[in-house]
Amino acid sequence: MKKSHPIRRVLLASAATVSGIVLLLSLKPATDSSSASAQGAAQGAAAAQESPQGGAATPGTSTVTGAATQTEYGVVQVRLTVANGKITKAEAVQAPHGGTSDQKTALAVPKLNQEAVATQSADITSVTGATYTSGGYKKSLQSAIDKMKSASAAAPAQSSAAAAPAAQAKTVTGDVATTQYGPVQVRITVANGKITKAEAVQAPSGGTSDQKTALAIPKLNQEAVAAGNANIDSVSTATYTSGGYKKSLQSALDKAGG
């Protein structure tokens, strides 16, 4: 039996070592294509969140949701994103679903959303095959637009009110007026010579008085602000409470300087 030559064994061992080193060097690091793709997707998602086109709200934008509209196949409710008085995004937060409604909603709502932004109004075309959904969408959209316009109109008034000195507003509490069913006392907030808020800090309570007070006081408060004086109508089911309210209200007005 032949013995291996020492030099041959050395050469074979060296060749095996070189092959092993080449194999190790050929292996790639742990960052494979799948992890790179995941990283790229994460970066894309982050970029979408930062971009207005990705749906994220930007400074100066607001959202307004229209009234929920009941249709034959379900409720439709529209929410708008508004910037600088213009609709930048429309979406249905509620829409008919279940059965064939799923298919009709998937067909109609994206088109309606697109038209709402394009026309900036509720005067949009109904989608054929989804008449009820389209009708409910337009009603809720009009409701959202009305709210948007009201908010825009109120913004300058609120800014003016905020700019007015706080010292111009003061709170005055009228004298207690005793009635057959209990004391009534009114407190008012006055700004620039007008009543901006009225409330009853005391009112008849117990038994049937609770119900009458709950019915009468909100109406009396509202009338006091609207009239700006104590010449307001009595609530027919709460005559004594109404009388005491007006007396205490007049007292508060006298204290406030008329």
C-alpha atoms as a PDB file:
ATOM      1  CA  MET A   1       0.000   0.000   0.000  1.00  0.00           C
ATOM      2  CA  LYS A   2       1.419   3.367  -1.075  1.00  0.00           C
ATOM      3  CA  LYS A   3       1.952   6.122   1.415  1.00  0.00           C
ATOM      4  CA  SER A   4       0.981   9.688   0.498  1.00  0.00           C
ATOM      5  CA  HIS A   5       3.882  11.912  -0.143  1.00  0.00           C
ATOM      6  CA  PRO A   6       4.314  14.664   2.487  1.00  0.00           C
ATOM      7  CA  ILE A   7       4.485  17.454  -0.132  1.00  0.00           C
ATOM      8  CA  ARG A   8       1.309  16.209  -1.774  1.00  0.00           C
ATOM      9  CA  ARG A   9      -0.556  16.311   1.544  1.00  0.00           C
ATOM     10  CA  VAL A  10       0.607  19.883   2.147  1.00  0.00           C
ATOM     11  CA  LEU A  11      -0.559  20.958  -1.319  1.00  0.00           C
ATOM     12  CA  LEU A  12      -3.958  19.347  -0.840  1.00  0.00           C
ATOM     13  CA  ALA A  13      -4.428  21.032   2.563  1.00  0.00           C
ATOM     14  CA  SER A  14      -3.443  24.433   1.148  1.00  0.00           C
ATOM     15  CA  ALA A  15      -5.907  24.073  -1.733  1.00  0.00           C
ATOM     16  CA  ALA A  16      -8.737  23.218   0.694  1.00  0.00           C
ATOM     17  CA  THR A  17      -7.947  26.266   2.828  1.00  0.00           C
ATOM     18  CA  VAL A  18      -7.943  28.639  -0.175  1.00  0.00           C
ATOM     19  CA  SER A  19     -11.270  27.203  -1.380  1.00  0.00           C
ATOM     20  CA  GLY A  20     -12.802  27.767   2.062  1.00  0.00           C
ATOM     21  CA  ILE A  21     -11.625  31.400   2.157  1.00  0.00           C
ATOM     22  CA  VAL A  22     -13.026  32.079  -1.331  1.00  0.00           C
ATOM     23  CA  LEU A  23     -16.366  30.555  -0.308  1.00  0.00           C
ATOM     24  CA  LEU A  24     -16.588  32.727   2.825  1.00  0.00           C
ATOM     25  CA  LEU A  25     -15.750  35.894   0.880  1.00  0.00           C
ATOM     26  CA  SER A  26     -18.445  35.113  -1.660  1.00  0.00           C
ATOM     27  CA  LEU A  27     -21.179  35.172   1.032  1.00  0.00           C
ATOM     28  CA  LYS A  28     -23.202  38.477   1.156  1.00  0.00           C
ATOM     29  CA  PRO A  29     -23.896  40.414   4.336  1.00  0.00           C
ATOM     30  CA  ALA A  30     -27.196  39.981   6.186  1.00  0.00           C
ATOM     31  CA  THR A  31     -28.801  42.876   4.276  1.00  0.00           C
ATOM     32  CA  ASP A  32     -30.515  40.867   1.527  1.00  0.00           C
ATOM     33  CA  SER A  33     -32.965  42.066  -1.111  1.00  0.00           C
ATOM     34  CA  SER A  34     -36.000  41.385   1.060  1.00  0.00           C
ATOM     35  CA  SER A  35     -34.760  43.560   3.933  1.00  0.00           C
ATOM     36  CA  ALA A  36     -33.773  46.278   1.468  1.00  0.00           C
ATOM     37  CA  SER A  37     -37.282  46.174   0.003  1.00  0.00           C
ATOM     38  CA  ALA A  38     -38.826  46.419   3.460  1.00  0.00           C
ATOM     39  CA  GLN A  39     -36.617  49.395   4.275  1.00  0.00           C
ATOM     40  CA  GLY A  40     -37.599  51.064   1.015  1.00  0.00           C
ATOM     41  CA  ALA A  41     -41.298  50.484   1.755  1.00  0.00           C
ATOM     42  CA  ALA A  42     -40.933  51.978   5.215  1.00  0.00           C
ATOM     43  CA  GLN A  43     -39.229  55.049   3.786  1.00  0.00           C
ATOM     44  CA  GLY A  44     -41.991  55.365   1.197  1.00  0.00           C
ATOM     45  CA  ALA A  45     -44.671  55.176   3.891  1.00  0.00           C
ATOM     46  CA  ALA A  46     -42.904  57.834   5.948  1.00  0.00           C
ATOM     47  CA  ALA A  47     -42.678  60.090   2.910  1.00  0.00           C
ATOM     48  CA  ALA A  48     -46.402  59.607   2.241  1.00  0.00           C
ATOM     49  CA  GLN A  49     -47.230  60.642   5.799  1.00  0.00           C
ATOM     50  CA  GLU A  50     -45.239  63.839   5.412  1.00  0.00           C
ATOM     51  CA  SER A  51     -46.746  64.692   2.020  1.00  0.00           C
ATOM     52  CA  PRO A  52     -50.111  66.457   1.748  1.00  0.00           C
ATOM     53  CA  GLN A  53     -50.972  64.150  -1.137  1.00  0.00           C
ATOM     54  CA  GLY A  54     -50.524  61.213   1.182  1.00  0.00           C
ATOM     55  CA  GLY A  55     -53.560  62.313   3.194  1.00  0.00           C
ATOM     56  CA  ALA A  56     -51.811  63.800   6.202  1.00  0.00           C
ATOM     57  CA  ALA A  57     -53.188  67.090   7.451  1.00  0.00           C
ATOM     58  CA  THR A  58     -51.007  70.110   6.868  1.00  0.00           C
ATOM     59  CA  PRO A  59     -50.946  73.306   8.918  1.00  0.00           C
ATOM     60  CA  GLY A  60     -53.943  75.525   8.182  1.00  0.00           C
ATOM     61  CA  THR A  61     -56.258  72.658   7.228  1.00  0.00           C
ATOM     62  CA  SER A  62     -59.370  71.515   9.046  1.00  0.00           C
ATOM     63  CA  THR A  63     -62.004  68.813   8.687  1.00  0.00           C
ATOM     64  CA  VAL A  64     -65.775  69.101   8.770  1.00  0.00           C
ATOM     65  CA  THR A  65     -68.265  66.223   8.799  1.00  0.00           C
ATOM     66  CA  GLY A  66     -71.708  66.507   7.254  1.00  0.00           C
ATOM     67  CA  ALA A  67     -74.905  65.159   8.756  1.00  0.00           C
ATOM     68  CA  ALA A  68     -75.544  61.428   8.446  1.00  0.00           C
ATOM     69  CA  THR A  69     -78.144  60.854   5.720  1.00  0.00           C
ATOM     70  CA  GLN A  70     -80.377  57.799   5.839  1.00  0.00           C
ATOM     71  CA  THR A  71     -81.022  56.121   2.483  1.00  0.00           C
ATOM     72  CA  GLU A  72     -83.002  53.052   1.503  1.00  0.00           C
ATOM     73  CA  TYR A  73     -79.844  50.959   1.658  1.00  0.00           C
ATOM     74  CA  GLY A  74     -78.022  52.518   4.591  1.00  0.00           C
ATOM     75  CA  VAL A  75     -76.442  55.644   6.040  1.00  0.00           C
ATOM     76  CA  VAL A  76     -74.179  57.971   4.051  1.00  0.00           C
ATOM     77  CA  GLN A  77     -71.973  60.548   5.760  1.00  0.00           C
ATOM     78  CA  VAL A  78     -69.327  62.738   4.145  1.00  0.00           C
ATOM     79  CA  ARG A  79     -66.244  64.327   5.694  1.00  0.00           C
ATOM     80  CA  LEU A  80     -64.322  67.147   4.031  1.00  0.00           C
ATOM     81  CA  THR A  81     -60.784  68.390   4.469  1.00  0.00           C
ATOM     82  CA  VAL A  82     -60.654  72.140   3.930  1.00  0.00           C
ATOM     83  CA  ALA A  83     -57.705  74.490   3.392  1.00  0.00           C
ATOM     84  CA  ASN A  84     -58.005  78.224   2.740  1.00  0.00           C
ATOM     85  CA  GLY A  85     -61.743  77.890   2.193  1.00  0.00           C
ATOM     86  CA  LYS A  86     -61.416  75.168  -0.444  1.00  0.00           C
ATOM     87  CA  ILE A  87     -62.206  71.456  -0.340  1.00  0.00           C
ATOM     88  CA  THR A  88     -58.970  69.532  -0.732  1.00  0.00           C
ATOM     89  CA  LYS A  89     -60.309  66.091   0.112  1.00  0.00           C
ATOM     90  CA  ALA A  90     -63.708  64.375   0.345  1.00  0.00           C
ATOM     91  CA  GLU A  91     -64.426  60.972   1.819  1.00  0.00           C
ATOM     92  CA  ALA A  92     -67.412  58.922   2.925  1.00  0.00           C
ATOM     93  CA  VAL A  93     -67.016  57.932   6.576  1.00  0.00           C
ATOM     94  CA  GLN A  94     -70.270  55.987   6.310  1.00  0.00           C
ATOM     95  CA  ALA A  95     -71.748  54.281   3.245  1.00  0.00           C
ATOM     96  CA  PRO A  96     -74.159  51.392   2.516  1.00  0.00           C
ATOM     97  CA  HIS A  97     -72.583  47.963   2.861  1.00  0.00           C
ATOM     98  CA  GLY A  98     -73.508  44.314   2.772  1.00  0.00           C
ATOM     99  CA  GLY A  99     -74.670  42.277  -0.218  1.00  0.00           C
ATOM    100  CA  THR A 100     -74.726  44.177  -3.497  1.00  0.00           C
ATOM    101  CA  SER A 101     -74.271  47.469  -1.633  1.00  0.00           C
ATOM    102  CA  ASP A 102     -70.552  46.716  -1.223  1.00  0.00           C
ATOM    103  CA  GLN A 103     -70.049  46.664  -4.974  1.00  0.00           C
ATOM    104  CA  LYS A 104     -72.147  49.784  -5.575  1.00  0.00           C
ATOM    105  CA  THR A 105     -70.395  51.711  -2.806  1.00  0.00           C
ATOM    106  CA  ALA A 106     -66.969  50.727  -4.133  1.00  0.00           C
ATOM    107  CA  LEU A 107     -68.025  51.939  -7.577  1.00  0.00           C
ATOM    108  CA  ALA A 108     -69.802  55.159  -6.598  1.00  0.00           C
ATOM    109  CA  VAL A 109     -68.014  56.697  -3.634  1.00  0.00           C
ATOM    110  CA  PRO A 110     -64.573  57.288  -5.249  1.00  0.00           C
ATOM    111  CA  LYS A 111     -66.275  59.060  -8.168  1.00  0.00           C
ATOM    112  CA  LEU A 112     -68.408  61.177  -5.856  1.00  0.00           C
ATOM    113  CA  ASN A 113     -65.349  62.084  -3.757  1.00  0.00           C
ATOM    114  CA  GLN A 114     -63.497  63.176  -6.878  1.00  0.00           C
ATOM    115  CA  GLU A 115     -66.391  65.297  -8.146  1.00  0.00           C
ATOM    116  CA  ALA A 116     -66.871  66.980  -4.772  1.00  0.00           C
ATOM    117  CA  VAL A 117     -63.269  68.230  -4.855  1.00  0.00           C
ATOM    118  CA  ALA A 118     -63.479  69.171  -8.540  1.00  0.00           C
ATOM    119  CA  THR A 119     -66.749  71.154  -8.321  1.00  0.00           C
ATOM    120  CA  GLN A 120     -66.291  72.517  -4.779  1.00  0.00           C
ATOM    121  CA  SER A 121     -70.051  72.056  -4.325  1.00  0.00           C
ATOM    122  CA  ALA A 122     -72.785  69.471  -3.861  1.00  0.00           C
ATOM    123  CA  ASP A 123     -73.923  69.989  -7.459  1.00  0.00           C
ATOM    124  CA  ILE A 124     -72.390  66.733  -8.624  1.00  0.00           C
ATOM    125  CA  THR A 125     -73.596  63.998 -10.955  1.00  0.00           C
ATOM    126  CA  SER A 126     -75.198  60.887  -9.482  1.00  0.00           C
ATOM    127  CA  VAL A 127     -73.481  57.611 -10.301  1.00  0.00           C
ATOM    128  CA  THR A 128     -75.628  55.320 -12.445  1.00  0.00           C
ATOM    129  CA  GLY A 129     -76.455  52.150 -10.541  1.00  0.00           C
ATOM    130  CA  ALA A 130     -76.039  53.845  -7.153  1.00  0.00           C
ATOM    131  CA  THR A 131     -78.800  56.438  -7.178  1.00  0.00           C
ATOM    132  CA  TYR A 132     -79.699  56.212  -3.498  1.00  0.00           C
ATOM    133  CA  THR A 133     -76.088  56.308  -2.355  1.00  0.00           C
ATOM    134  CA  SER A 134     -75.430  59.290  -4.634  1.00  0.00           C
ATOM    135  CA  GLY A 135     -78.453  61.146  -3.292  1.00  0.00           C
ATOM    136  CA  GLY A 136     -77.462  60.543   0.321  1.00  0.00           C
ATOM    137  CA  TYR A 137     -73.880  61.546  -0.460  1.00  0.00           C
ATOM    138  CA  LYS A 138     -74.972  64.869  -1.961  1.00  0.00           C
ATOM    139  CA  LYS A 139     -77.192  65.692   1.033  1.00  0.00           C
ATOM    140  CA  SER A 140     -74.426  64.979   3.538  1.00  0.00           C
ATOM    141  CA  LEU A 141     -71.928  66.841   1.350  1.00  0.00           C
ATOM    142  CA  GLN A 142     -74.188  69.913   1.280  1.00  0.00           C
ATOM    143  CA  SER A 143     -74.472  69.732   5.073  1.00  0.00           C
ATOM    144  CA  ALA A 144     -70.670  69.654   5.386  1.00  0.00           C
ATOM    145  CA  ILE A 145     -70.307  72.582   2.982  1.00  0.00           C
ATOM    146  CA  ASP A 146     -72.861  74.597   4.983  1.00  0.00           C
ATOM    147  CA  LYS A 147     -70.877  73.944   8.164  1.00  0.00           C
ATOM    148  CA  MET A 148     -67.671  74.912   6.378  1.00  0.00           C
ATOM    149  CA  LYS A 149     -69.166  78.234   5.262  1.00  0.00           C
ATOM    150  CA  SER A 150     -70.561  78.958   8.721  1.00  0.00           C
ATOM    151  CA  ALA A 151     -67.163  78.319  10.277  1.00  0.00           C
ATOM    152  CA  SER A 152     -65.494  80.628   7.752  1.00  0.00           C
ATOM    153  CA  ALA A 153     -68.017  83.394   8.441  1.00  0.00           C
ATOM    154  CA  ALA A 154     -67.629  83.009  12.199  1.00  0.00           C
ATOM    155  CA  ALA A 155     -63.814  83.118  12.097  1.00  0.00           C
ATOM    156  CA  PRO A 156     -63.501  86.928  11.618  1.00  0.00           C
ATOM    157  CA  ALA A 157     -66.066  87.570  14.342  1.00  0.00           C
ATOM    158  CA  GLN A 158     -64.189  85.283  16.712  1.00  0.00           C
ATOM    159  CA  SER A 159     -60.920  87.026  15.886  1.00  0.00           C
ATOM    160  CA  SER A 160     -62.476  90.418  16.640  1.00  0.00           C
ATOM    161  CA  ALA A 161     -63.917  89.138  19.894  1.00  0.00           C
ATOM    162  CA  ALA A 162     -60.545  87.715  20.881  1.00  0.00           C
ATOM    163  CA  ALA A 163     -58.884  91.029  20.099  1.00  0.00           C
ATOM    164  CA  ALA A 164     -61.324  92.961  22.308  1.00  0.00           C
ATOM    165  CA  PRO A 165     -60.054  93.695  25.815  1.00  0.00           C
ATOM    166  CA  ALA A 166     -61.195  91.103  28.316  1.00  0.00           C
ATOM    167  CA  ALA A 167     -61.993  93.868  30.815  1.00  0.00           C
ATOM    168  CA  GLN A 168     -65.058  94.847  28.755  1.00  0.00           C
ATOM    169  CA  ALA A 169     -66.872  91.677  29.815  1.00  0.00           C
ATOM    170  CA  LYS A 170     -68.262  91.482  33.342  1.00  0.00           C
ATOM    171  CA  THR A 171     -70.506  89.124  35.282  1.00  0.00           C
ATOM    172  CA  VAL A 172     -73.338  90.442  37.449  1.00  0.00           C
ATOM    173  CA  THR A 173     -75.682  88.470  39.705  1.00  0.00           C
ATOM    174  CA  GLY A 174     -79.196  89.760  40.327  1.00  0.00           C
ATOM    175  CA  ASP A 175     -81.033  89.752  43.640  1.00  0.00           C
ATOM    176  CA  VAL A 176     -82.828  86.612  44.776  1.00  0.00           C
ATOM    177  CA  ALA A 177     -86.508  86.667  43.794  1.00  0.00           C
ATOM    178  CA  THR A 178     -88.736  84.587  46.055  1.00  0.00           C
ATOM    179  CA  THR A 179     -91.576  82.710  44.358  1.00  0.00           C
ATOM    180  CA  GLN A 180     -94.319  80.376  45.540  1.00  0.00           C
ATOM    181  CA  TYR A 181     -92.190  77.385  44.594  1.00  0.00           C
ATOM    182  CA  GLY A 182     -88.740  78.588  45.588  1.00  0.00           C
ATOM    183  CA  PRO A 183     -86.076  81.270  45.006  1.00  0.00           C
ATOM    184  CA  VAL A 184     -84.890  82.327  41.557  1.00  0.00           C
ATOM    185  CA  GLN A 185     -81.612  84.143  40.988  1.00  0.00           C
ATOM    186  CA  VAL A 186     -80.127  85.127  37.650  1.00  0.00           C
ATOM    187  CA  ARG A 187     -76.525  85.808  36.685  1.00  0.00           C
ATOM    188  CA  ILE A 188     -75.614  87.541  33.434  1.00  0.00           C
ATOM    189  CA  THR A 189     -72.414  88.216  31.524  1.00  0.00           C
ATOM    190  CA  VAL A 190     -72.324  91.624  29.873  1.00  0.00           C
ATOM    191  CA  ALA A 191     -69.895  92.838  27.191  1.00  0.00           C
ATOM    192  CA  ASN A 192     -70.051  96.171  25.366  1.00  0.00           C
ATOM    193  CA  GLY A 193     -73.437  96.889  26.922  1.00  0.00           C
ATOM    194  CA  LYS A 194     -75.010  93.625  25.724  1.00  0.00           C
ATOM    195  CA  ILE A 195     -75.982  90.427  27.499  1.00  0.00           C
ATOM    196  CA  THR A 196     -73.803  87.656  26.127  1.00  0.00           C
ATOM    197  CA  LYS A 197     -74.858  84.975  28.602  1.00  0.00           C
ATOM    198  CA  ALA A 198     -77.674  84.423  31.094  1.00  0.00           C
ATOM    199  CA  GLU A 199     -78.057  81.618  33.615  1.00  0.00           C
ATOM    200  CA  ALA A 200     -80.093  80.803  36.697  1.00  0.00           C
ATOM    201  CA  VAL A 201     -77.868  80.146  39.697  1.00  0.00           C
ATOM    202  CA  GLN A 202     -80.974  79.373  41.762  1.00  0.00           C
ATOM    203  CA  ALA A 203     -84.306  77.936  40.612  1.00  0.00           C
ATOM    204  CA  PRO A 204     -87.221  75.978  42.151  1.00  0.00           C
ATOM    205  CA  SER A 205     -86.466  72.304  42.678  1.00  0.00           C
ATOM    206  CA  GLY A 206     -88.105  69.192  44.051  1.00  0.00           C
ATOM    207  CA  GLY A 207     -91.212  67.372  42.839  1.00  0.00           C
ATOM    208  CA  THR A 208     -92.790  68.765  39.706  1.00  0.00           C
ATOM    209  CA  SER A 209     -90.604  71.876  40.000  1.00  0.00           C
ATOM    210  CA  ASP A 210     -87.638  69.955  38.610  1.00  0.00           C
ATOM    211  CA  GLN A 211     -89.448  69.304  35.347  1.00  0.00           C
ATOM    212  CA  LYS A 212     -90.790  72.850  35.063  1.00  0.00           C
ATOM    213  CA  THR A 213     -87.386  74.361  35.817  1.00  0.00           C
ATOM    214  CA  ALA A 214     -85.681  72.123  33.247  1.00  0.00           C
ATOM    215  CA  LEU A 215     -88.227  73.233  30.670  1.00  0.00           C
ATOM    216  CA  ALA A 216     -88.404  76.948  31.478  1.00  0.00           C
ATOM    217  CA  ILE A 217     -84.897  78.080  32.418  1.00  0.00           C
ATOM    218  CA  PRO A 218     -83.141  77.332  29.094  1.00  0.00           C
ATOM    219  CA  LYS A 219     -85.860  79.248  27.218  1.00  0.00           C
ATOM    220  CA  LEU A 220     -85.660  82.190  29.611  1.00  0.00           C
ATOM    221  CA  ASN A 221     -81.856  82.262  29.331  1.00  0.00           C
ATOM    222  CA  GLN A 222     -82.094  82.305  25.565  1.00  0.00           C
ATOM    223  CA  GLU A 223     -84.704  85.070  25.501  1.00  0.00           C
ATOM    224  CA  ALA A 224     -82.705  87.216  27.932  1.00  0.00           C
ATOM    225  CA  VAL A 225     -79.704  87.159  25.603  1.00  0.00           C
ATOM    226  CA  ALA A 226     -81.837  87.738  22.513  1.00  0.00           C
ATOM    227  CA  ALA A 227     -83.851  90.608  24.008  1.00  0.00           C
ATOM    228  CA  GLY A 228     -81.039  92.247  25.940  1.00  0.00           C
ATOM    229  CA  ASN A 229     -83.505  93.220  28.673  1.00  0.00           C
ATOM    230  CA  ALA A 230     -86.024  91.778  31.143  1.00  0.00           C
ATOM    231  CA  ASN A 231     -89.007  92.302  28.855  1.00  0.00           C
ATOM    232  CA  ILE A 232     -89.233  88.637  27.911  1.00  0.00           C
ATOM    233  CA  ASP A 233     -92.130  86.218  27.558  1.00  0.00           C
ATOM    234  CA  SER A 234     -93.055  83.946  30.433  1.00  0.00           C
ATOM    235  CA  VAL A 235     -93.059  80.197  29.890  1.00  0.00           C
ATOM    236  CA  SER A 236     -96.727  79.151  30.105  1.00  0.00           C
ATOM    237  CA  THR A 237     -96.125  76.054  32.245  1.00  0.00           C
ATOM    238  CA  ALA A 238     -93.797  77.849  34.683  1.00  0.00           C
ATOM    239  CA  THR A 239     -95.457  81.203  35.407  1.00  0.00           C
ATOM    240  CA  TYR A 240     -94.053  81.700  38.904  1.00  0.00           C
ATOM    241  CA  THR A 241     -90.537  80.703  37.900  1.00  0.00           C
ATOM    242  CA  SER A 242     -90.733  83.013  34.878  1.00  0.00           C
ATOM    243  CA  GLY A 243     -91.871  85.919  37.037  1.00  0.00           C
ATOM    244  CA  GLY A 244     -89.071  85.414  39.538  1.00  0.00           C
ATOM    245  CA  TYR A 245     -86.567  85.065  36.712  1.00  0.00           C
ATOM    246  CA  LYS A 246     -87.567  88.407  35.185  1.00  0.00           C
ATOM    247  CA  LYS A 247     -87.344  90.192  38.530  1.00  0.00           C
ATOM    248  CA  SER A 248     -83.856  88.868  39.245  1.00  0.00           C
ATOM    249  CA  LEU A 249     -82.813  89.564  35.640  1.00  0.00           C
ATOM    250  CA  GLN A 250     -83.928  93.195  35.935  1.00  0.00           C
ATOM    251  CA  SER A 251     -81.983  93.477  39.162  1.00  0.00           C
ATOM    252  CA  ALA A 252     -78.851  92.177  37.441  1.00  0.00           C
ATOM    253  CA  LEU A 253     -79.344  94.641  34.571  1.00  0.00           C
ATOM    254  CA  ASP A 254     -79.693  97.508  37.026  1.00  0.00           C
ATOM    255  CA  LYS A 255     -76.438  96.511  38.688  1.00  0.00           C
ATOM    256  CA  ALA A 256     -74.736  96.279  35.285  1.00  0.00           C
ATOM    257  CA  GLY A 257     -75.814  99.804  34.494  1.00  0.00           C
ATOM    258  CA  GLY A 258     -79.040  99.253  32.575  1.00  0.00           C
END
